[in-house]
Amino acid sequence: MINFQYARATDVADALRQIEADPAAKFIAGGTNLIDLMKYDVERPLRLIDITRLPLRTVEETADGRVRIGALVPNSDLAYHPLIDQRYPLLASAILAGASQQLRNMASTGGNLLQRTRCFYFYDTATPCNKREPGSGCSAIRGINRINAILGTSEACIATHPSDMCVALAALEAEVHVAGPAGERAIAFADFHRLPGDTPQLDNNLQSNEIVTAIELPAQGFAKNYSYLKIRDRLSYAFALVSVAAALELDGGRIKEARLALGGVAHKPWRKSEAEAALRGQSADAATFAKAADLLLRDAKGFSHNAFKIDLARRAIVRTLTQAAKGTPQIQSSKKVR
Ligand SMILES: Cc1cc2nc3c(=O)[nH]c(=O)nc-3n(C[C@H](O)[C@H](O)[C@H](O)COP(=O)(O)OP(=O)(O)OC[C@H]3O[C@@H](n4cnc5c(N)ncnc54)[C@H](O)[C@@H]3O)c2cc1C
Ligand code: SF4
């Protein structure tokens, strides 16, 4: 038994005061990832600061037509919220592709962003892992790396970010709002998560004394032509081998605007401006989609067990863009379950 203290924060200022006073502490929201990591002895916080009572549970439209999502909105409430279901169905679809109904009921929006990798070795404290213990080595590079990354990897780490929700947020160009001792700041979603480089212990650019307060979505929701496709080993309750979020704005058969993000392939949701530029102004057909897929995967590199992901991703991109263009999005099997 490893002892730790538990305290409840009353508001954002109180949460910030508590984390500033004890840098070895951790915020806890739904606990669906942090508690597992503590049980596996991967995380050893000396103090948990429970933030579940903070007033960050609303989804509301802002005066300029954006939508602000509180960091503590549970994943299920978010997916079924009318504003999200109707204006941002890509986000709703990605959330419903993740975890199980029970987990989605507990998991928070902020926690989903900050969940840690599912690399087998990260959870196995008997093996070297640079993310868990910087400088110890990476067991996955020459080990069982079927679920690991094919893009943006480094010699120090080939882990992926496991979230589905974040892939849709990347495609929608959301903003992450955070508060810290210096006040509030907004981080573009593309700049929130990091590539591993030589500091794989850092998953994102949030400082340890900051708290995520909200996510903001731009007004453009791509509600007509979108699709989220998740390829995994089991139809439910499994993380993505590859996932694709596609959103298009069409003008007849031509693409006016395009967003394309991949999950399950890198340390962060993977986008490339050249791939989206190759879609804009083009006819929405298989040849255009294949070209965008090639550009998005241009720098992909497979390891001993995951090279199959490159071809899988290429085909998944073409299929997802085809679904988006036709207005026939992938239906998640959990869509009707509440
Ligand atoms: C069996 C299983 C299957 C799963 N399958 C999927 C899946 O298919 N797809 C998917 O996307 N996810 C999946 N998940 C992951 C799940 O979505 C995450 O565990 C969940 O979103 C984390 O949210 P939480 O509120 O429980 O976070 P917690 O566990 O409470 O916290 C996670 C981390 O975030 C930090 N944190 C939480 N909130 C804040 C905040 N507001 N500000 C700063 N730091 C914060 C905590 O300190 C901690 O480090 C699965 C989880 C499990 C256990
Ligand atoms: S890929 Fe990253 S998380 Fe996995 S063993 Fe290597 S360093 Fe650790």
Coordinates of C-alpha atoms and ligand atoms in Angstrom, one line a residue:
M1 CA 0.0 0.0 0.0
I2 CA 1.4 3.4 -1.0
N3 CA -0.1 6.2 1.1
F4 CA -1.3 9.4 -0.5
Q5 CA -3.3 12.3 0.7
Y6 CA -6.6 13.4 -0.7
A7 CA -8.1 16.9 -0.8
R8 CA -11.0 18.4 -2.6
A9 CA -10.7 21.8 -4.5
T10 CA -13.6 24.2 -4.2
D11 CA -12.9 26.3 -7.3
V12 CA -10.3 26.9 -9.9
A13 CA -8.3 29.4 -7.8
D14 CA -8.3 26.9 -4.9
A15 CA -7.1 24.1 -7.2
L16 CA -4.3 26.3 -8.5
R17 CA -3.3 27.2 -4.9
Q18 CA -3.2 23.5 -3.9
I19 CA -1.1 22.4 -6.8
E20 CA 1.3 25.3 -6.4
A21 CA 1.8 24.4 -2.8
D22 CA 2.5 20.7 -3.6
P23 CA 4.1 20.1 -7.0
A24 CA 4.1 16.3 -6.3
A25 CA 0.3 16.4 -6.3
K26 CA -2.0 15.4 -9.1
F27 CA -5.5 16.6 -10.1
I28 CA -8.0 13.8 -10.3
A29 CA -11.2 14.1 -12.4
G30 CA -13.0 10.9 -13.5
G31 CA -10.0 8.8 -12.3
T32 CA -10.4 6.3 -15.2
N33 CA -6.7 6.6 -16.2
L34 CA -5.0 8.0 -13.1
I35 CA -6.3 5.4 -10.7
D36 CA -5.2 2.6 -13.1
L37 CA -1.7 4.1 -13.4
M38 CA -1.5 4.3 -9.6
K39 CA -2.5 0.6 -9.3
Y40 CA 0.2 -0.3 -11.8
D41 CA 2.7 1.8 -9.8
V42 CA 3.4 3.9 -12.8
E43 CA 2.2 7.1 -11.2
R44 CA 2.9 7.7 -7.5
P45 CA 1.3 11.0 -6.5
L46 CA 1.7 11.9 -2.8
R47 CA -1.5 13.9 -2.9
L48 CA -4.6 13.8 -5.1
I49 CA -6.6 17.1 -5.6
D50 CA -10.1 16.2 -6.5
I51 CA -11.4 18.7 -9.0
T52 CA -14.8 17.1 -9.7
R53 CA -16.7 19.8 -7.8
L54 CA -15.3 22.7 -9.9
P55 CA -17.9 24.6 -11.9
L56 CA -16.6 23.4 -15.2
R57 CA -19.5 21.2 -16.4
T58 CA -21.4 23.3 -19.0
V59 CA -21.5 23.2 -22.7
E60 CA -22.5 26.7 -24.0
E61 CA -22.5 28.8 -27.1
T62 CA -20.4 32.0 -26.9
A63 CA -21.4 35.4 -28.2
D64 CA -19.3 34.9 -31.4
G65 CA -20.9 31.5 -32.3
R66 CA -18.2 29.3 -30.8
V67 CA -18.9 26.5 -28.4
R68 CA -17.2 26.3 -25.0
I69 CA -17.0 22.9 -23.2
G70 CA -16.1 22.8 -19.5
A71 CA -13.2 20.5 -18.7
L72 CA -15.3 18.4 -16.4
V73 CA -18.1 17.7 -18.8
P74 CA -18.3 13.9 -18.9
N75 CA -17.6 12.3 -22.3
S76 CA -21.1 10.8 -22.5
D77 CA -22.8 14.1 -21.7
L78 CA -20.7 15.8 -24.3
A79 CA -21.4 13.3 -27.1
Y80 CA -25.2 13.5 -26.5
H81 CA -25.4 17.2 -25.9
P82 CA -27.7 18.7 -28.6
L83 CA -25.1 21.4 -29.6
I84 CA -22.5 18.8 -30.1
D85 CA -24.7 16.1 -31.7
Q86 CA -26.1 18.6 -34.2
R87 CA -23.3 21.0 -34.9
Y88 CA -20.2 18.9 -34.3
P89 CA -21.3 15.3 -35.0
L90 CA -17.7 14.4 -35.9
L91 CA -16.8 15.0 -32.2
A92 CA -19.8 13.1 -30.9
S93 CA -18.9 10.2 -33.2
A94 CA -15.3 10.1 -32.1
I95 CA -16.2 10.1 -28.4
L96 CA -18.8 7.3 -28.9
A97 CA -16.1 5.2 -30.6
G98 CA -14.0 5.3 -27.4
A99 CA -14.0 3.1 -24.3
S100 CA -17.3 1.8 -22.9
Q101 CA -20.5 3.5 -21.8
Q102 CA -19.5 3.2 -18.1
L103 CA -16.1 4.7 -18.8
R104 CA -17.5 7.5 -20.9
N105 CA -19.9 8.4 -18.0
M106 CA -16.9 8.9 -15.7
A107 CA -14.3 10.3 -18.1
S108 CA -14.0 14.0 -18.3
T109 CA -13.1 16.2 -21.3
G110 CA -9.9 17.5 -19.6
G111 CA -8.9 14.1 -18.5
N112 CA -9.4 12.7 -22.0
L113 CA -6.8 15.1 -23.4
L114 CA -4.3 14.2 -20.6
Q115 CA -4.7 10.4 -20.7
R116 CA -1.4 8.6 -21.1
T117 CA -0.2 6.2 -23.7
R118 CA -1.3 2.6 -23.8
C119 CA 2.2 1.3 -24.8
F120 CA 2.5 -2.1 -23.0
Y121 CA 5.9 -1.3 -21.6
F122 CA 4.8 2.0 -20.1
Y123 CA 2.5 0.0 -17.8
D124 CA 5.1 -2.7 -17.1
T125 CA 7.4 -1.3 -14.5
A126 CA 9.8 -4.4 -14.9
T127 CA 10.9 -3.1 -18.3
P128 CA 12.8 0.0 -19.4
C129 CA 10.7 2.9 -20.7
N130 CA 11.9 6.4 -21.4
K131 CA 8.5 7.9 -20.9
R132 CA 8.1 6.4 -17.4
E133 CA 11.7 6.6 -16.4
P134 CA 13.7 9.0 -18.6
G135 CA 17.1 7.6 -19.8
S136 CA 16.2 3.9 -19.1
G137 CA 15.6 3.0 -22.8
C138 CA 12.7 2.1 -25.0
S139 CA 11.5 -1.5 -24.9
A140 CA 9.0 -1.1 -27.7
I141 CA 11.4 -0.2 -30.5
R142 CA 12.7 -3.8 -30.6
G143 CA 9.8 -5.3 -28.7
I144 CA 6.1 -5.9 -29.3
N145 CA 5.2 -2.7 -31.1
R146 CA 2.0 -3.6 -32.9
I147 CA 0.1 -0.8 -31.3
N148 CA 2.9 1.8 -31.5
A149 CA 3.5 4.8 -33.7
I150 CA 4.5 5.0 -37.4
L151 CA 4.7 8.8 -37.6
G152 CA 6.7 11.4 -35.7
T153 CA 8.6 8.8 -33.7
S154 CA 12.0 9.3 -32.1
E155 CA 14.8 7.0 -31.0
A156 CA 13.6 7.6 -27.5
C157 CA 9.9 6.7 -27.9
I158 CA 7.4 5.3 -30.4
A159 CA 4.3 5.6 -28.3
T160 CA 0.9 6.8 -29.5
H161 CA -1.6 9.1 -27.9
P162 CA -4.7 6.8 -27.4
S163 CA -7.6 9.3 -27.5
D164 CA -10.4 9.2 -30.0
M165 CA -11.9 12.5 -28.9
C166 CA -8.6 14.4 -29.5
V167 CA -8.5 13.3 -33.2
A168 CA -11.8 15.0 -33.8
L169 CA -10.7 18.1 -31.8
A170 CA -7.6 18.3 -33.9
A171 CA -9.6 18.2 -37.1
L172 CA -12.0 20.8 -35.8
E173 CA -9.1 23.1 -34.8
A174 CA -10.3 23.4 -31.2
E175 CA -8.5 25.5 -28.6
V176 CA -7.5 24.3 -25.1
H177 CA -8.1 26.9 -22.4
V178 CA -5.9 26.6 -19.3
A179 CA -5.5 28.6 -16.1
G180 CA -2.2 28.9 -14.1
P181 CA -0.5 31.1 -11.6
A182 CA 0.2 33.7 -14.4
G183 CA -3.5 33.8 -15.4
E184 CA -5.3 32.2 -18.3
R185 CA -4.1 31.2 -21.8
A186 CA -5.4 29.4 -24.8
I187 CA -3.4 26.8 -26.7
A188 CA -4.2 25.8 -30.3
F189 CA -5.0 22.1 -30.3
A190 CA -2.1 21.4 -32.7
D191 CA 0.3 22.8 -30.1
F192 CA -1.2 21.1 -27.1
H193 CA 0.3 17.6 -27.5
R194 CA 4.0 17.0 -28.2
L195 CA 6.0 14.7 -30.3
P196 CA 8.4 12.5 -28.2
G197 CA 11.7 13.9 -29.4
D198 CA 14.2 13.4 -26.6
T199 CA 11.7 14.3 -23.9
P200 CA 9.1 11.5 -24.2
Q201 CA 8.2 11.9 -20.5
L202 CA 6.3 15.1 -21.6
D203 CA 3.1 14.3 -23.4
N204 CA 1.9 17.9 -23.8
N205 CA 2.7 21.5 -23.2
L206 CA 0.5 22.0 -20.1
Q207 CA 2.7 23.1 -17.2
S208 CA 2.5 21.1 -14.0
N209 CA 0.9 24.0 -12.1
E210 CA -1.8 24.6 -14.7
I211 CA -5.3 23.3 -15.0
V212 CA -7.4 22.7 -18.1
T213 CA -10.6 24.7 -17.7
A214 CA -12.3 24.4 -21.1
I215 CA -12.1 23.4 -24.8
E216 CA -13.5 25.9 -27.4
L217 CA -14.7 24.9 -30.8
P218 CA -14.8 27.2 -33.8
A219 CA -18.2 28.0 -35.3
Q220 CA -17.6 25.8 -38.3
G221 CA -18.7 22.3 -37.3
F222 CA -18.7 20.4 -40.7
A223 CA -22.0 18.8 -39.7
K224 CA -23.0 17.8 -43.2
N225 CA -19.9 16.0 -44.6
Y226 CA -17.9 14.3 -41.9
S227 CA -16.9 10.8 -40.7
Y228 CA -14.9 9.2 -37.9
L229 CA -13.6 5.7 -38.7
K230 CA -11.8 3.7 -36.0
I231 CA -10.1 0.5 -36.9
R232 CA -9.3 -1.8 -33.9
D233 CA -8.8 -5.4 -32.9
R234 CA -12.3 -5.7 -31.4
L235 CA -15.4 -3.7 -32.3
S236 CA -15.7 -2.2 -28.9
Y237 CA -13.7 -1.5 -25.8
A238 CA -10.4 -1.3 -27.7
F239 CA -8.0 1.5 -28.6
A240 CA -7.5 2.5 -32.2
L241 CA -4.9 0.8 -34.4
V242 CA -5.7 3.6 -36.8
S243 CA -8.5 6.1 -36.7
V244 CA -9.4 8.9 -39.2
A245 CA -11.4 12.1 -38.6
A246 CA -12.4 13.7 -41.9
A247 CA -14.5 16.8 -42.4
L248 CA -15.3 18.5 -45.7
E249 CA -17.1 21.5 -47.0
L250 CA -18.4 20.8 -50.5
D251 CA -19.5 23.0 -53.3
G252 CA -21.2 20.6 -55.7
G253 CA -18.6 17.9 -56.4
R254 CA -15.7 20.1 -55.4
I255 CA -14.0 20.4 -52.0
K256 CA -14.0 24.0 -50.6
E257 CA -12.5 23.2 -47.2
A258 CA -11.0 20.0 -45.8
R259 CA -9.7 18.7 -42.5
L260 CA -8.1 15.3 -42.0
A261 CA -6.5 13.9 -38.8
L262 CA -5.2 10.5 -37.9
G263 CA -5.3 8.7 -34.5
G264 CA -3.4 5.7 -33.3
V265 CA -0.4 6.5 -35.4
A266 CA 1.6 9.1 -33.5
H267 CA 2.3 10.7 -30.1
K268 CA -0.4 13.3 -31.0
P269 CA -3.3 13.5 -33.5
W270 CA -1.6 13.6 -36.9
R271 CA -2.4 16.4 -39.4
K272 CA -0.4 17.7 -42.4
S273 CA -1.3 21.0 -44.1
E274 CA -0.1 19.7 -47.5
A275 CA -2.6 16.8 -47.3
E276 CA -5.5 19.2 -46.7
A277 CA -4.2 21.6 -49.3
A278 CA -4.2 18.8 -51.8
L279 CA -8.0 18.3 -51.2
R280 CA -9.0 21.9 -51.5
G281 CA -10.4 23.0 -54.8
Q282 CA -10.3 19.4 -56.1
S283 CA -13.0 17.0 -57.2
A284 CA -14.2 14.8 -54.3
D285 CA -13.2 11.5 -55.8
A286 CA -11.0 8.5 -55.0
A287 CA -8.0 9.8 -56.9
T288 CA -8.0 13.0 -54.9
F289 CA -8.4 11.1 -51.6
A290 CA -5.6 8.7 -52.4
K291 CA -3.3 11.6 -53.1
A292 CA -4.1 13.2 -49.8
A293 CA -3.6 9.9 -48.0
D294 CA -0.1 9.6 -49.6
L295 CA 0.8 13.1 -48.4
L296 CA -0.4 12.5 -44.9
L297 CA 1.5 9.3 -44.7
R298 CA 4.6 10.5 -46.6
D299 CA 7.0 10.2 -43.6
A300 CA 5.5 7.0 -42.1
K301 CA 7.9 4.4 -40.9
G302 CA 6.9 1.0 -39.6
F303 CA 8.6 -1.2 -37.0
S304 CA 8.8 -5.0 -36.7
H305 CA 5.1 -5.5 -35.8
N306 CA 3.3 -2.4 -37.0
A307 CA 4.3 -1.7 -40.6
F308 CA 0.8 -3.0 -41.6
K309 CA -0.5 0.3 -40.2
I310 CA 0.8 2.3 -43.1
D311 CA -1.3 0.5 -45.7
L312 CA -4.2 0.2 -43.3
A313 CA -4.1 4.0 -42.7
R314 CA -4.0 4.7 -46.4
R315 CA -7.1 2.7 -47.1
A316 CA -8.9 4.0 -44.0
I317 CA -8.2 7.6 -45.1
V318 CA -9.7 7.0 -48.5
R319 CA -12.7 5.2 -47.0
T320 CA -13.4 8.0 -44.4
L321 CA -13.1 10.8 -47.0
T322 CA -15.5 8.9 -49.3
Q323 CA -18.0 8.5 -46.4
A324 CA -17.6 12.2 -45.6
A325 CA -18.1 13.3 -49.2
K326 CA -21.2 11.1 -49.6
G327 CA -22.7 12.3 -46.3
T328 CA -22.8 8.7 -45.1
P329 CA -20.7 8.9 -41.9
Q330 CA -19.5 5.8 -40.0
I331 CA -22.1 5.0 -37.4
Q332 CA -20.6 4.0 -34.1
S333 CA -22.1 0.8 -32.6
S334 CA -22.6 2.6 -29.3
K335 CA -24.6 5.5 -30.9
K336 CA -28.0 4.5 -29.3
V337 CA -26.7 3.4 -25.9
R338 CA -27.1 5.9 -23.2
Ligands
LIG1 C1 -10.5 0.0 -20.3 C2 -10.4 1.4 -20.9 C3 -10.6 1.6 -22.3 C4 -10.5 2.9 -22.8 N1 -10.7 3.0 -24.2 C5 -10.6 4.3 -24.7 C6 -10.8 4.5 -26.1 O1 -11.1 3.6 -26.9 N2 -10.6 5.7 -26.6 C7 -10.3 6.8 -25.8 O2 -10.2 7.9 -26.3 N3 -10.1 6.6 -24.5 C8 -10.3 5.4 -23.9 N4 -10.0 5.2 -22.6 C9 -9.4 6.3 -21.8 C10 -10.4 7.2 -21.2 O3 -11.1 8.0 -22.2 C11 -9.6 8.1 -20.3 O4 -9.2 7.3 -19.2 C12 -10.4 9.3 -19.8 O5 -10.9 10.1 -20.8 C13 -9.6 10.1 -18.8 O6 -10.5 11.1 -18.2 P1 -10.6 11.1 -16.6 O7 -11.5 12.3 -16.3 O8 -11.0 9.8 -16.0 O9 -9.1 11.4 -16.2 P2 -8.3 11.1 -14.9 O10 -7.9 9.7 -14.9 O11 -9.0 11.7 -13.7 O12 -7.0 12.0 -15.2 C14 -6.1 11.7 -16.2 C15 -5.0 12.7 -16.2 O13 -5.5 14.0 -16.5 C16 -5.2 14.9 -15.4 N5 -6.3 15.8 -15.4 C17 -7.6 15.5 -15.4 N6 -8.4 16.6 -15.6 C18 -7.5 17.6 -15.6 C19 -7.7 19.1 -15.8 N7 -8.9 19.6 -15.9 N8 -6.6 19.8 -15.8 C20 -5.3 19.3 -15.6 N9 -5.1 18.0 -15.5 C21 -6.2 17.2 -15.5 C22 -5.0 14.1 -14.2 O14 -4.1 14.7 -13.2 C23 -4.3 12.8 -14.8 O15 -3.0 13.0 -15.0 C24 -10.2 4.0 -22.0 C25 -9.9 3.8 -20.6 C26 -10.0 2.5 -20.1 C27 -9.8 2.4 -18.6
SF4_2 S1 7.5 3.6 -26.9 FE1 7.6 5.2 -25.3 S2 6.1 4.5 -23.8 FE2 6.7 2.7 -25.0 S3 8.5 1.7 -24.1 FE3 9.2 3.2 -25.6 S4 9.6 5.0 -24.3 FE4 8.2 3.8 -23.2

